[in-house]
Coordinates of C-alpha atoms in Angstrom, one line a residue:
Chain A
M14 CA 0.1 0.0 0.1
S15 CA 1.4 3.5 -1.1
M16 CA 0.6 4.9 2.2
D17 CA 2.4 2.7 4.6
S18 CA 5.7 3.7 2.5
V19 CA 5.1 7.4 3.0
A20 CA 8.4 7.8 5.0
A21 CA 10.3 10.3 6.9
R22 CA 7.9 12.4 8.0
G23 CA 10.5 14.9 9.9
S24 CA 9.8 18.0 7.7
V25 CA 5.8 17.7 8.0
S26 CA 5.3 19.9 11.0
S27 CA 7.8 22.8 9.7
N28 CA 5.9 22.4 6.3
V29 CA 2.6 23.4 8.3
R30 CA 4.7 26.4 9.9
R31 CA 5.9 27.3 6.7
Y32 CA 2.7 27.5 4.7
G33 CA -0.1 27.1 7.0
V34 CA 0.9 29.9 8.9
N35 CA 2.4 32.1 6.2
L36 CA -0.4 32.8 3.9
R37 CA 1.5 35.0 1.5
G38 CA 3.8 32.0 0.9
F39 CA 0.7 29.7 0.0
V40 CA -1.1 32.5 -2.5
R41 CA 2.3 32.8 -4.1
R42 CA 3.2 29.1 -4.6
S43 CA -0.4 27.9 -5.6
P44 CA -1.9 31.0 -6.8
F45 CA -4.8 28.9 -8.3
A46 CA -5.7 27.1 -5.2
A47 CA -5.4 30.1 -3.2
V48 CA -8.5 31.5 -5.7
W49 CA -10.4 28.4 -5.1
G50 CA -9.9 28.8 -1.3
L51 CA -11.2 32.3 -1.6
I52 CA -14.4 31.2 -3.7
G53 CA -15.1 28.5 -0.7
L54 CA -14.7 31.1 1.7
I55 CA -17.3 33.6 -0.1
L56 CA -19.5 30.5 -0.3
I57 CA -19.3 30.2 3.4
L58 CA -19.7 33.9 4.0
M59 CA -22.9 33.7 1.8
A60 CA -24.4 30.9 3.8
L61 CA -23.6 32.8 7.1
G62 CA -25.1 36.0 5.6
A63 CA -28.0 34.3 3.9
P64 CA -30.6 36.2 5.9
L65 CA -29.0 39.5 5.1
I66 CA -28.4 39.3 1.2
S67 CA -31.4 37.1 0.1
P68 CA -34.0 39.0 -1.9
Q69 CA -37.0 37.2 -0.6
D70 CA -38.3 34.8 1.8
P71 CA -37.0 31.6 0.8
L72 CA -40.4 30.0 2.3
K73 CA -43.0 32.2 0.9
A74 CA -45.0 30.9 -1.7
N75 CA -46.2 32.9 -4.5
F76 CA -49.3 31.6 -6.4
T77 CA -49.4 34.2 -8.9
K78 CA -45.6 33.5 -9.9
I79 CA -45.6 29.7 -10.3
S80 CA -42.6 28.3 -12.1
A81 CA -41.5 31.7 -13.6
P82 CA -38.3 31.9 -15.6
P83 CA -35.5 34.0 -14.6
D84 CA -36.0 37.9 -14.7
S85 CA -35.3 41.2 -13.0
E86 CA -37.1 40.3 -9.9
S87 CA -36.1 36.9 -9.0
Y88 CA -32.8 36.4 -10.9
F89 CA -33.0 32.4 -11.0
G90 CA -36.3 32.5 -11.4
T91 CA -39.1 30.7 -9.3
D92 CA -40.0 27.1 -8.4
Q93 CA -43.4 25.0 -8.6
I94 CA -45.1 27.1 -5.9
G95 CA -43.6 30.6 -6.8
R96 CA -40.9 30.5 -4.5
D97 CA -37.6 32.4 -5.2
L98 CA -35.2 30.3 -6.2
L99 CA -32.1 32.5 -5.7
S100 CA -33.3 33.0 -2.1
R101 CA -33.5 29.4 -1.8
I102 CA -30.3 28.5 -3.0
L103 CA -28.5 31.0 -0.6
Y104 CA -30.3 29.4 2.4
G105 CA -29.6 25.9 0.9
A106 CA -26.1 26.4 1.3
R107 CA -26.4 26.9 4.9
I108 CA -27.1 23.3 5.4
S109 CA -25.0 22.2 2.6
L110 CA -22.1 23.7 4.2
F111 CA -22.8 23.1 7.8
V112 CA -23.7 19.3 7.4
A113 CA -20.7 18.7 5.2
L114 CA -18.1 21.1 7.6
A115 CA -19.9 19.1 10.5
S116 CA -19.6 15.6 9.4
V117 CA -16.1 15.8 8.0
L118 CA -14.8 17.2 11.0
I119 CA -16.5 14.7 13.7
G120 CA -15.7 11.6 11.1
T121 CA -12.0 12.6 10.5
T122 CA -11.6 13.3 14.2
I123 CA -12.8 9.9 15.4
G124 CA -11.2 8.2 12.4
G125 CA -7.8 10.3 13.0
V126 CA -7.8 9.4 17.3
W127 CA -8.7 5.8 16.0
G128 CA -6.0 5.2 13.5
L129 CA -3.8 7.1 16.0
V130 CA -4.1 4.8 18.8
S131 CA -4.4 1.6 16.6
G132 CA -0.9 2.6 14.5
Y133 CA 0.8 3.4 17.8
L134 CA -0.4 0.4 19.7
G135 CA 0.1 -2.3 16.8
G136 CA -0.1 -5.9 17.5
L137 CA -4.0 -7.5 18.0
T138 CA -5.6 -4.2 18.6
D139 CA -4.4 -2.7 15.4
M140 CA -5.1 -6.3 13.0
I141 CA -8.9 -5.9 14.6
S142 CA -9.3 -2.6 14.0
Q143 CA -8.4 -2.6 10.9
R144 CA -10.6 -5.5 9.6
F145 CA -13.3 -3.0 11.1
V146 CA -12.4 -0.5 8.9
E147 CA -12.3 -2.8 5.9
I148 CA -16.0 -3.7 6.9
I149 CA -17.0 -0.5 6.6
M150 CA -15.2 0.5 3.5
A151 CA -16.7 -2.5 1.9
L152 CA -20.1 -0.3 1.6
P153 CA -20.2 2.3 -0.7
G154 CA -20.3 5.7 1.1
L155 CA -23.8 6.9 -0.1
I156 CA -25.3 3.6 0.6
L157 CA -24.1 3.0 4.3
A158 CA -25.1 6.9 4.9
F159 CA -28.6 6.0 3.2
A160 CA -29.3 3.0 5.4
L161 CA -28.2 5.0 8.6
V162 CA -30.4 7.9 7.8
L163 CA -33.4 5.8 7.0
V164 CA -32.9 3.7 10.2
L165 CA -32.2 7.2 12.3
G166 CA -34.7 8.9 10.8
A167 CA -34.0 12.1 8.6
G168 CA -32.8 15.4 10.7
M169 CA -29.6 17.4 10.5
W170 CA -28.1 15.9 12.8
T171 CA -28.9 12.1 12.2
I172 CA -27.4 13.1 8.5
I173 CA -24.4 14.6 10.0
L174 CA -23.7 11.8 11.8
A175 CA -24.6 9.2 9.3
I176 CA -22.4 11.1 6.9
A177 CA -19.6 11.0 9.4
V178 CA -19.6 7.6 9.7
T179 CA -18.5 7.1 6.3
R180 CA -15.4 9.1 6.9
V181 CA -14.2 7.8 10.0
P182 CA -12.3 4.7 7.7
F183 CA -10.3 7.2 5.5
G184 CA -9.0 9.1 8.9
A185 CA -8.4 5.9 10.5
R186 CA -6.2 4.5 7.5
I187 CA -4.5 7.7 6.7
I188 CA -3.2 9.1 10.2
R189 CA -2.4 5.2 11.1
S190 CA -0.1 5.2 8.5
V191 CA 1.7 8.6 9.8
A192 CA 1.6 6.9 13.2
L193 CA 3.1 4.1 12.1
T194 CA 6.2 5.6 10.5
V195 CA 6.6 8.2 13.3
K196 CA 6.4 5.7 16.2
E197 CA 9.8 4.3 14.8
T198 CA 11.4 7.6 15.1
A199 CA 14.4 8.2 17.5
Y200 CA 12.9 11.2 19.4
V201 CA 9.9 9.1 20.1
E202 CA 12.0 6.3 21.0
A203 CA 13.8 8.8 23.4
A204 CA 10.8 10.0 24.8
R205 CA 9.5 6.6 26.0
G206 CA 13.4 5.9 27.0
I207 CA 12.7 8.7 29.8
G208 CA 9.8 7.1 30.6
A209 CA 6.8 9.2 28.9
S210 CA 3.6 7.1 29.2
Q211 CA 1.7 5.8 26.2
T212 CA -0.8 8.6 26.3
R213 CA 1.5 11.4 26.4
I214 CA 4.1 10.1 23.8
M215 CA 0.6 9.8 21.5
A216 CA -0.8 13.1 22.3
R217 CA 2.6 15.3 22.8
H218 CA 5.0 13.6 20.1
I219 CA 2.8 11.8 17.6
A220 CA -0.5 13.9 17.1
P221 CA 1.8 16.8 16.0
Q222 CA 2.6 15.0 13.2
C223 CA -0.7 14.2 12.1
V224 CA -1.9 17.8 12.1
A225 CA -0.9 18.3 8.2
P226 CA -2.5 14.9 6.9
F227 CA -5.7 15.9 9.2
L228 CA -6.0 19.2 7.5
I229 CA -5.5 17.7 4.3
L230 CA -8.4 14.9 4.5
F231 CA -10.4 17.6 6.3
T232 CA -10.4 19.4 3.2
V233 CA -10.4 16.6 0.5
H234 CA -13.4 15.1 1.8
L235 CA -15.6 18.2 2.1
G236 CA -16.4 18.0 -1.6
T237 CA -17.5 14.5 -1.6
V238 CA -19.5 15.1 1.6
I239 CA -21.2 17.8 -0.1
V240 CA -22.3 15.4 -3.2
I241 CA -23.3 12.6 -0.4
E242 CA -25.5 15.4 1.3
A243 CA -26.9 16.6 -1.9
S244 CA -27.4 13.0 -3.0
L245 CA -29.4 11.9 0.4
S246 CA -31.8 15.2 0.1
F247 CA -32.5 14.6 -3.7
L248 CA -33.5 11.1 -2.6
G249 CA -35.9 12.2 -0.1
L250 CA -33.6 11.6 2.9
G251 CA -32.6 15.1 3.6
V252 CA -33.5 17.9 6.1
S253 CA -36.9 17.5 5.6
P254 CA -39.2 20.3 3.6
P255 CA -39.9 23.5 3.4
T256 CA -35.9 23.8 4.7
P257 CA -34.2 24.3 1.1
T258 CA -31.6 22.4 0.7
W259 CA -29.6 22.1 -2.8
G260 CA -30.3 18.4 -3.3
G261 CA -34.0 18.6 -2.0
M262 CA -34.5 21.4 -4.9
L263 CA -33.4 19.0 -7.2
G264 CA -35.8 16.3 -5.9
E265 CA -38.7 18.6 -6.1
A266 CA -37.8 19.7 -9.4
S267 CA -37.1 15.9 -10.9
A268 CA -40.7 14.9 -8.9
L269 CA -42.5 17.2 -11.7
L270 CA -43.8 16.1 -14.8
Y271 CA -42.0 18.5 -16.9
P272 CA -39.0 20.1 -15.1
L273 CA -38.1 23.4 -16.2
W274 CA -34.4 24.2 -16.8
W275 CA -34.0 26.9 -14.0
H276 CA -35.4 24.3 -11.6
V277 CA -32.7 22.3 -12.0
F278 CA -29.8 24.2 -13.5
F279 CA -28.9 26.9 -10.6
P280 CA -28.8 24.6 -7.5
G281 CA -26.7 22.3 -9.5
V282 CA -24.4 24.9 -10.4
F283 CA -23.9 25.8 -7.0
I284 CA -23.0 22.3 -5.8
T285 CA -20.6 21.9 -8.4
I286 CA -18.9 25.4 -7.7
T287 CA -18.6 24.2 -4.3
V288 CA -17.5 21.0 -4.9
L289 CA -14.7 22.5 -7.3
A290 CA -13.6 25.0 -4.7
F291 CA -13.3 22.4 -1.9
N292 CA -11.5 19.9 -4.3
L293 CA -9.0 22.5 -5.8
F294 CA -8.3 23.9 -2.5
G295 CA -7.8 20.7 -0.9
D296 CA -5.4 19.6 -3.6
G297 CA -3.4 23.0 -3.5
L298 CA -3.2 22.2 0.8
R299 CA -2.0 18.7 0.1
D300 CA 0.9 19.6 -2.5
A301 CA 2.0 22.6 0.1
L302 CA 1.8 20.5 3.5
D303 CA 2.7 17.3 2.1
P304 CA 2.8 16.2 -1.3
R305 CA 3.6 12.7 -0.6
L306 CA -0.2 11.9 0.3
R307 CA -0.7 12.5 -3.4
G308 CA -3.3 9.9 -4.4
T309 CA -3.9 8.2 -1.2
L310 CA -6.7 10.0 0.1
E311 CA -9.8 9.2 -1.5
Chain B
M6 CA 0.4 -17.4 -6.8
R7 CA -1.8 -20.2 -5.6
T8 CA -1.2 -18.9 -1.7
Y9 CA -1.6 -15.5 -2.8
I10 CA -5.0 -16.4 -4.1
L11 CA -6.1 -18.7 -1.2
K12 CA -5.1 -15.9 1.1
R13 CA -7.1 -13.1 -0.5
L14 CA -9.9 -15.5 -0.8
L15 CA -9.7 -16.5 3.1
Y16 CA -9.4 -12.6 3.7
A17 CA -12.8 -12.1 2.1
I18 CA -15.0 -14.2 4.4
P19 CA -14.1 -12.7 7.3
T20 CA -15.3 -9.4 5.7
I21 CA -18.5 -10.5 4.1
F22 CA -19.5 -12.0 7.6
G23 CA -18.6 -8.6 9.2
I24 CA -20.9 -7.0 6.9
T25 CA -23.7 -9.2 7.3
V26 CA -23.3 -8.3 11.1
L27 CA -22.9 -4.4 10.3
I28 CA -26.0 -4.3 8.3
F29 CA -28.3 -6.4 10.5
G30 CA -27.3 -4.2 13.1
I31 CA -27.9 -0.8 11.8
M32 CA -31.2 -2.2 10.2
R33 CA -32.2 -3.7 13.5
I34 CA -30.5 -2.5 16.7
L35 CA -30.6 1.1 16.1
P36 CA -33.8 3.1 17.1
G37 CA -36.7 3.3 14.7
D38 CA -40.0 1.4 14.3
P39 CA -40.7 -0.3 11.0
L40 CA -44.7 -0.5 12.0
G41 CA -44.6 2.9 12.9
A42 CA -42.9 4.2 10.0
Y43 CA -45.0 2.1 7.7
Y44 CA -48.5 2.1 9.4
G45 CA -48.3 5.6 11.1
I46 CA -48.1 6.1 14.9
E47 CA -51.9 7.0 14.8
T48 CA -52.9 3.4 13.5
I49 CA -50.7 1.7 16.0
I50 CA -51.8 3.3 19.0
Q51 CA -55.5 1.9 18.0
W52 CA -54.0 -1.8 17.6
T53 CA -54.8 -4.2 21.0
P54 CA -51.6 -5.9 22.2
E55 CA -52.7 -9.2 20.4
Q56 CA -53.1 -7.6 17.1
K57 CA -49.5 -5.9 17.3
A58 CA -48.2 -9.3 18.5
A59 CA -49.9 -10.9 15.5
I60 CA -48.3 -8.5 12.9
L61 CA -44.8 -8.7 14.5
R62 CA -45.2 -12.8 14.6
D63 CA -46.0 -12.5 10.7
L64 CA -43.3 -10.4 10.1
G65 CA -40.8 -12.6 12.3
L66 CA -39.9 -9.7 14.7
D67 CA -41.1 -11.2 17.7
K68 CA -38.2 -13.4 18.1
P69 CA -34.8 -12.4 19.6
I70 CA -32.3 -10.5 17.8
A71 CA -30.0 -13.1 17.5
V72 CA -32.3 -15.4 16.1
Q73 CA -33.6 -12.9 13.7
Y74 CA -30.3 -12.7 12.7
A75 CA -29.7 -16.6 12.1
V76 CA -33.2 -16.8 10.1
W77 CA -31.8 -13.8 7.7
V78 CA -28.4 -15.9 7.2
K79 CA -30.0 -19.0 6.6
D80 CA -32.4 -17.0 4.2
I81 CA -29.1 -15.9 2.4
A82 CA -27.7 -19.1 2.4
S83 CA -30.5 -20.7 1.0
G84 CA -30.8 -18.1 -1.7
K85 CA -34.6 -16.9 -0.9
L86 CA -33.6 -13.7 0.7
G87 CA -36.9 -13.6 2.5
E88 CA -39.8 -11.6 1.4
S89 CA -40.6 -7.9 1.3
F90 CA -42.0 -7.0 4.7
F91 CA -45.2 -5.2 3.2
R92 CA -45.4 -6.2 -0.4
G93 CA -44.9 -9.8 0.1
D94 CA -42.8 -10.2 -3.2
P95 CA -39.9 -12.6 -2.8
I96 CA -36.6 -10.4 -2.7
I97 CA -35.1 -12.7 -5.2
E98 CA -37.6 -11.9 -7.5
I99 CA -37.4 -8.3 -7.2
M100 CA -33.4 -8.5 -7.5
A101 CA -33.5 -10.7 -10.8
Q102 CA -36.0 -8.2 -12.3
R103 CA -34.0 -5.0 -11.2
G104 CA -30.5 -6.3 -10.9
P105 CA -30.0 -7.0 -14.8
I106 CA -30.8 -3.3 -15.6
S107 CA -28.2 -2.0 -13.1
A108 CA -25.6 -4.3 -13.7
Q109 CA -25.8 -3.4 -17.6
I110 CA -25.7 0.0 -16.7
G111 CA -22.6 -0.4 -14.6
I112 CA -20.9 -2.4 -16.9
I113 CA -21.3 -0.2 -19.8
S114 CA -20.5 2.8 -17.8
V115 CA -17.2 1.0 -16.6
V116 CA -16.5 0.3 -20.3
I117 CA -17.3 3.7 -21.3
S118 CA -14.5 5.3 -18.6
W119 CA -12.1 3.1 -19.8
I120 CA -12.5 4.0 -23.5
I121 CA -12.6 7.9 -22.7
G122 CA -10.2 8.0 -19.4
L123 CA -7.4 6.0 -20.9
P124 CA -6.5 7.7 -24.3
V125 CA -7.1 11.3 -22.6
G126 CA -4.7 10.3 -19.8
I127 CA -1.9 8.9 -21.8
I128 CA -2.0 11.7 -24.4
S129 CA -2.0 14.0 -21.5
A130 CA 0.8 12.3 -19.8
V131 CA 2.8 11.9 -22.9
R132 CA 2.7 15.6 -23.9
P133 CA 2.2 17.2 -20.6
N134 CA 1.5 20.9 -20.2
S135 CA 0.4 21.0 -23.9
V136 CA -2.9 22.5 -24.9
W137 CA -4.4 18.9 -24.8
D138 CA -3.0 18.4 -21.6
M139 CA -4.6 21.6 -20.2
S140 CA -7.9 21.3 -21.7
T141 CA -8.3 17.7 -20.6
S142 CA -7.2 18.7 -17.2
F143 CA -10.0 21.5 -17.0
F144 CA -12.6 18.9 -18.1
T145 CA -11.4 16.2 -16.0
V146 CA -11.2 18.4 -12.7
L147 CA -15.0 19.8 -13.7
F148 CA -16.3 16.2 -14.1
L149 CA -15.0 15.2 -10.7
A150 CA -16.9 17.8 -9.3
I151 CA -20.4 17.4 -11.4
P152 CA -22.6 15.3 -9.3
G153 CA -23.9 12.5 -11.5
F154 CA -27.9 12.9 -10.6
W155 CA -27.7 16.2 -11.6
L156 CA -26.0 15.8 -14.8
G157 CA -28.7 13.1 -15.4
L158 CA -31.2 15.4 -14.5
L159 CA -30.2 18.0 -17.0
V160 CA -29.9 15.7 -19.5
V161 CA -33.6 14.5 -19.1
V162 CA -34.8 18.1 -18.9
A163 CA -32.9 19.0 -22.0
S164 CA -34.5 15.9 -23.9
I165 CA -38.0 17.0 -22.7
S166 CA -37.7 20.6 -23.7
W167 CA -35.7 20.2 -27.0
F168 CA -36.8 17.1 -28.4
Q169 CA -40.1 16.5 -26.6
Y170 CA -38.4 12.8 -25.6
K171 CA -38.1 11.0 -22.5
A172 CA -36.8 7.4 -22.3
P173 CA -39.7 4.8 -21.8
I174 CA -40.2 4.3 -17.7
V175 CA -40.4 0.4 -17.8
S176 CA -38.5 -2.5 -17.0
V177 CA -37.5 -4.2 -19.8
Q178 CA -34.8 -6.6 -20.3
F179 CA -32.3 -6.6 -23.0
W180 CA -33.5 -10.1 -24.0
E181 CA -37.2 -9.0 -24.5
D182 CA -36.6 -5.9 -26.5
P183 CA -33.1 -4.9 -26.8
W184 CA -34.0 -1.1 -28.3
T185 CA -36.1 -0.2 -25.3
N186 CA -33.9 -1.3 -23.3
F187 CA -31.3 0.6 -24.6
Q188 CA -33.4 3.6 -24.5
I189 CA -33.6 2.9 -20.6
I190 CA -29.8 2.4 -19.9
V191 CA -28.1 4.8 -22.3
G192 CA -28.2 8.1 -20.0
P193 CA -27.5 6.6 -16.7
A194 CA -24.3 4.6 -18.5
I195 CA -23.1 7.5 -20.4
V196 CA -23.6 9.9 -17.0
L197 CA -22.0 7.5 -14.7
G198 CA -19.2 6.8 -17.2
L199 CA -18.0 10.4 -17.4
G200 CA -18.0 10.6 -13.9
Q201 CA -15.6 7.5 -13.6
A202 CA -13.8 8.4 -16.9
A203 CA -12.4 11.7 -15.0
F204 CA -11.1 9.7 -12.4
I205 CA -9.6 7.3 -14.6
A206 CA -8.0 10.0 -16.9
R207 CA -6.3 11.6 -13.8
M208 CA -5.1 8.4 -12.6
A209 CA -3.9 7.0 -16.1
R210 CA -2.0 10.6 -16.4
S211 CA -0.2 10.5 -13.4
S212 CA 0.5 6.9 -13.5
L213 CA 2.0 6.9 -17.0
F214 CA 3.6 10.3 -16.4
E215 CA 5.8 8.8 -13.5
V216 CA 6.4 5.5 -15.1
L217 CA 8.0 7.7 -18.2
R218 CA 10.5 8.8 -15.9
E219 CA 11.7 5.4 -14.7
D220 CA 15.2 4.0 -15.5
Y221 CA 14.1 1.1 -17.9
V222 CA 11.9 3.2 -20.0
R223 CA 15.3 5.7 -20.8
T224 CA 17.1 2.3 -21.4
S225 CA 14.7 1.2 -23.8
R226 CA 15.0 4.5 -25.6
A227 CA 18.5 4.5 -25.3
K228 CA 18.6 0.9 -27.1
G229 CA 16.6 2.8 -30.2
L230 CA 13.4 1.8 -29.7
I231 CA 10.4 3.8 -31.4
E232 CA 8.6 6.0 -29.1
R233 CA 5.3 3.9 -29.7
L234 CA 6.8 1.0 -28.6
V235 CA 8.5 2.3 -25.9
I236 CA 5.0 3.5 -24.2
A237 CA 2.9 0.6 -25.6
R238 CA 5.3 -2.4 -24.6
H239 CA 7.2 -0.9 -21.6
A240 CA 5.7 1.9 -20.1
M241 CA 1.8 0.8 -20.4
P242 CA 1.7 -2.5 -18.4
N243 CA 3.1 -0.9 -15.6
A244 CA 1.1 2.1 -15.4
L245 CA -2.1 0.5 -16.0
L246 CA -1.9 -1.6 -12.8
P247 CA -2.9 1.5 -10.8
V248 CA -5.5 2.4 -13.1
L249 CA -6.9 -1.1 -12.8
T250 CA -7.0 -0.9 -8.9
L251 CA -8.8 2.3 -9.3
S252 CA -11.4 1.1 -11.3
G253 CA -12.4 -1.5 -8.7
V254 CA -12.5 1.2 -5.9
L255 CA -14.6 3.1 -8.5
L256 CA -17.2 0.5 -8.2
G257 CA -18.2 1.8 -4.7
F258 CA -18.6 5.3 -6.6
V259 CA -20.8 3.6 -9.5
M260 CA -23.0 1.7 -7.2
G261 CA -23.4 4.8 -4.8
G262 CA -23.8 6.9 -7.4
S263 CA -26.2 4.8 -9.8
V264 CA -28.9 4.9 -6.9
A265 CA -29.3 8.6 -7.3
V266 CA -28.6 8.4 -11.2
E267 CA -31.3 6.0 -11.8
Q268 CA -33.6 8.1 -9.6
A269 CA -32.8 11.0 -12.0
F270 CA -33.5 9.2 -15.1
T271 CA -36.3 7.2 -13.5
V272 CA -34.9 3.8 -14.1
P273 CA -36.3 0.9 -12.7
G274 CA -33.1 -0.6 -11.9
L275 CA -31.8 -1.9 -8.1
G276 CA -30.9 1.6 -6.9
K277 CA -34.5 2.5 -7.6
A278 CA -35.6 -0.5 -5.9
L279 CA -33.8 0.3 -2.9
V280 CA -35.4 4.1 -2.7
V281 CA -38.8 2.6 -3.2
A282 CA -38.3 0.1 0.0
A283 CA -36.6 2.9 2.0
I284 CA -39.8 5.0 1.4
D285 CA -41.8 1.9 2.6
R286 CA -39.4 1.4 5.4
D287 CA -39.3 -2.0 4.2
F288 CA -36.4 -3.1 5.9
N289 CA -36.2 -6.6 4.3
V290 CA -35.8 -5.2 1.3
V291 CA -33.3 -2.4 2.1
Q292 CA -30.9 -4.9 3.9
N293 CA -30.9 -7.5 1.4
I294 CA -30.0 -4.9 -1.2
V295 CA -27.5 -3.3 0.7
L296 CA -25.8 -6.7 1.5
F297 CA -26.1 -7.3 -2.2
Y298 CA -24.0 -4.1 -3.1
A299 CA -21.5 -4.7 -0.7
V300 CA -20.7 -8.5 -1.6
I301 CA -20.4 -7.2 -5.3
F302 CA -18.2 -4.5 -4.2
V303 CA -15.9 -7.2 -2.1
L304 CA -16.1 -10.0 -4.8
V305 CA -14.9 -7.7 -7.7
N306 CA -12.5 -6.0 -5.9
L307 CA -11.1 -9.7 -4.8
L308 CA -11.2 -10.3 -8.4
I309 CA -9.2 -7.4 -9.3
D310 CA -6.7 -8.2 -6.5
M311 CA -6.3 -11.7 -8.3
L312 CA -6.1 -10.3 -11.8
Y313 CA -3.2 -7.7 -10.3
G314 CA -1.7 -10.6 -8.7
W315 CA -1.7 -12.3 -12.3
L316 CA -0.4 -9.0 -14.1
D317 CA 2.3 -8.3 -11.8
P318 CA 5.6 -10.5 -12.1
R319 CA 6.7 -9.6 -8.7
I320 CA 3.7 -11.3 -7.1
R321 CA 3.1 -13.8 -9.8
L322 CA 6.3 -15.4 -9.3
N323 CA 6.5 -15.5 -5.8

């Protein structure tokens, strides 16, 4: 496995210092990724500011203006019961982005801690936990999340939880491979030699080396998760209506006998731009922090 | 080589066993009441305890969890897979009707992804930073981001509004009516194929790009081999191995994606059956379809592992 061969990680934390904190260095080295990072940031601000910037009430139906094409009053047109699509998309960003950020944060953190402990302790613990990771990975992410949401009931936090579960194995595998290499280094041996406890070694000596891969994993998986959330909402297992979500809007449109292009086009454009932003920013971050993780994360 | 295959096969058994436990655990032990979801809480409250017990007994839900699990495993082993909770159809029939359509879509999409992705990736690797490379990498990045079900919806909307055409919503097998069957599967297969092609192209490019810088490739050039042979004979076999593995990993992407893409095209495949069963809270159907997906995923990747062992002399000769 290429992940296990990721060797000699001594320079990783200095890379975090060099690029992570030094924003100017990152912008100069990967201007393209920086631009997409900025777009991601704008999307997040847009979601936060939705109540301030959206032109109309996203929930207010207007039966005099049903399925109206885009015009100067509603730029993206209106849906089948006359709600303003632009406002719904702006509010929909709140759910999509919050679910994505929360689920990846929770899933990657649990997976990361799991992988760190499993890789450091090694032996039987590690073997059993790796089998378990394999079992979770044998279920396609969307299908696993689908089954979990189905059983737990669709709500924002159950969706977050379900998607988080699908991200755990990735964290567990990547961070484990980091822990495996770091625990062989001389300074960890030295720490053990002066009598540091297992917990202290993991927290103080191994965890800092996992920060860069963690950040990269976090960003790279945001895009995937946005699509999973949108798919779940599209399939009717998202945050329940009338709360707007991007996938849910597409689901409502597809349920119509004759969906109109603006019903379908605009929500999807926003999903695509968001995924692009996180993917490309993530790629840039990976190249800056730890290019050796190239091709091992998905 | 034989021990390698045997070892892989043995590894797959506990994995599949673990998957059945995981799926059963998700479906039965987590909170949620299939009766409540199906009949509605108001109806359930009006039942007498005897009525409720009778219905639970009918569905086999009155037995201890471990027994329910054993019954399920027995059903799987005997190939019956049990019955749909509420419709009473044998699940094996649902799968036999829906499965071939989804399988067609899946297989054709993989073929499309190789036909498009490989040449794109190879040309890009041979001419890095050329106009071709730049423009294909633009499309690669774009198709990695576009959700398949959205692309599917766009195709459906466009074909309705421009050509007044919608693919027939019927479940027809290839051997029954090839033309109707083709119309059903062509859209989802292309959409899923394009999504995978982007992954394949990216992997083929980076993999071949690296192999072309190996010493043995320089040697073959130095001994005067023409470039076409250097690439086709020497570089490609090694560059293709990771692409093959990726294709197996992508199968998970296809299966998950196909659920949403089938819904977008209203294709009556297995994914659509899963969604319908989910709306009915028909846990028996859901759990068997999910298991089916997982087993196919594990088996195909097992097959690829073996193929890998056969193609890679380092493993084959050990």
